[in-house]
Steps between C-alpha positions, in 0.01 A plus 500: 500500500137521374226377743319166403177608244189419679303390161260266579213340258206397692206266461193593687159299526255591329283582823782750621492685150098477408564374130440185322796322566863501675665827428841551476704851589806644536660703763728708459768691692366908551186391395190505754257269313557185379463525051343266300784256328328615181537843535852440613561322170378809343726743630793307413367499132347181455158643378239216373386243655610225337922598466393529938365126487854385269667683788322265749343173321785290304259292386225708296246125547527494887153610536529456919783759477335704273190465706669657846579807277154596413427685791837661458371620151201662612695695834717664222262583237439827568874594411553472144834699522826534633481852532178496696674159683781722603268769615270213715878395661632841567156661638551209767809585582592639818624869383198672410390777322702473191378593190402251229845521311708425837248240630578303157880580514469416890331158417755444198768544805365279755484202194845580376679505912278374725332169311729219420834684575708175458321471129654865418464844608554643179307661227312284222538192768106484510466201230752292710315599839162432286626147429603415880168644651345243296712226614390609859140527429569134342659303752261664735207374294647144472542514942137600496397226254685215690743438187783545688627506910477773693843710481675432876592837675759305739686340203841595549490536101268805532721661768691829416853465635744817532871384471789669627596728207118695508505487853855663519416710224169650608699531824795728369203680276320629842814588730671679168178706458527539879845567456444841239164615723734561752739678317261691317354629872884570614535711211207697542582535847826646383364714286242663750748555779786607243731174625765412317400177337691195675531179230619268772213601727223511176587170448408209787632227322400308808152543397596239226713233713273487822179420244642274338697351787123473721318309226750266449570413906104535565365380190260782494500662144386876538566791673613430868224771639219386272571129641120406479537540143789339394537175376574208745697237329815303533869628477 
């Protein structure tokens, strides 16, 4: 399965950040820097400033709200355009070198996989990503102005639970590609020492039962070698 995204939006002070006011900025996975949340609202598409504050503000007369987003304004006023928003992203980026063309369609990439994976990883998804950065920005905005609680980490709620079925499945996944890299490499093998090829011996089908047989005694779900990285649980 697909690792958890790491996209975070941040509020920093406005001592930490030298501006006017609190800040707020994104990180996001393969990039170095954190990006201004305006300039992340540009590459996506959302261009001026006021369909980025409909994204955000609800309530066009909340002039508190509205007021926390100034400095955010002025941090991404110097990008006017997605293109050149997409260029800022991708020229941050941790492959480097790239031309102008690939930094954009590297930068168009990273928005499409790596931010808000659970919204959608396919193309055209940016209005519906747009949308939920904005409830992000928002809730974080109502924490910050004492609106609403504090969300609690340890709430079972916010916990991410793995059932049997992706366990199992993620399971067979790894031993079956485990499974075929070991036939592959008797094959070659085979092939290099002119051996007749063996099907019974290509084929450890034990490779499949033992695995699957370890992590359901043990309760360790990973590979029995790697056991520092596999997931402790229950079974």
């Amino acid at each position: 399965g697909k690792t958890i995204s790491q996209f975070q939006v941040k509020m920093f002070h406005r001592s930490q950040e030298k501006t006017s006011g609190n800040v707020m900025k994104a990180t996001i996975p393969y990039i170095k820097v954190d990006i201004p949340i305006w300039v992340v609202f540009r590459g996506l598409g959302v261009i001026s400033d006021r369909d980025i504050l409909e994204h955000i503000c609800y309530d066009m007369q909340d002039v508190q709200m509205l007021e926390m987003l100034k400095p955010c304004i002025e941090d991404g006023f110097v990008i006017q355009d997605r293109e050149v928003a997409l260029d800022f992203i991708g020229n941050r980026g941790t492959t480097t070198g790239l031309s102008r063309d690939r930094r954009i369609r590297y930068a168009q990439e990273i928005l499409q996989k790596e931010m808000l994976p659970h919204v959608s990883m396919a193309e055209g998804s940016e209005s519906k990503k747009a949308y939920f950065f904005g409830y992000m920005i928002h809730r974080l905005l109502l924490a910050a102005m004492e609106r609403r609680e504090l969300d609690d980490r340890d709430h079972f709620g916010k916990k991410r639970l793995d059932l049997a079925g992706p366990l199992l499945s993620n399971l067979f996944r790894m031993l079956f590609r485990k499974l075929t890299k070991d036939v592959y490499r008797y094959l070659q093998k085979c092939v290099e020492t002119h051996k007749e090829f063996n099907l019974t011996l290509a084929v450890k089908h034990q490779t499949i039962t033992n695995g699957l047989k370890y992590s359901l005694a043990t309760g360790n779900w990973g590979d029995q070698k790697k056991s520092m990285s596999s997931k402790a649980g229950v079974s």
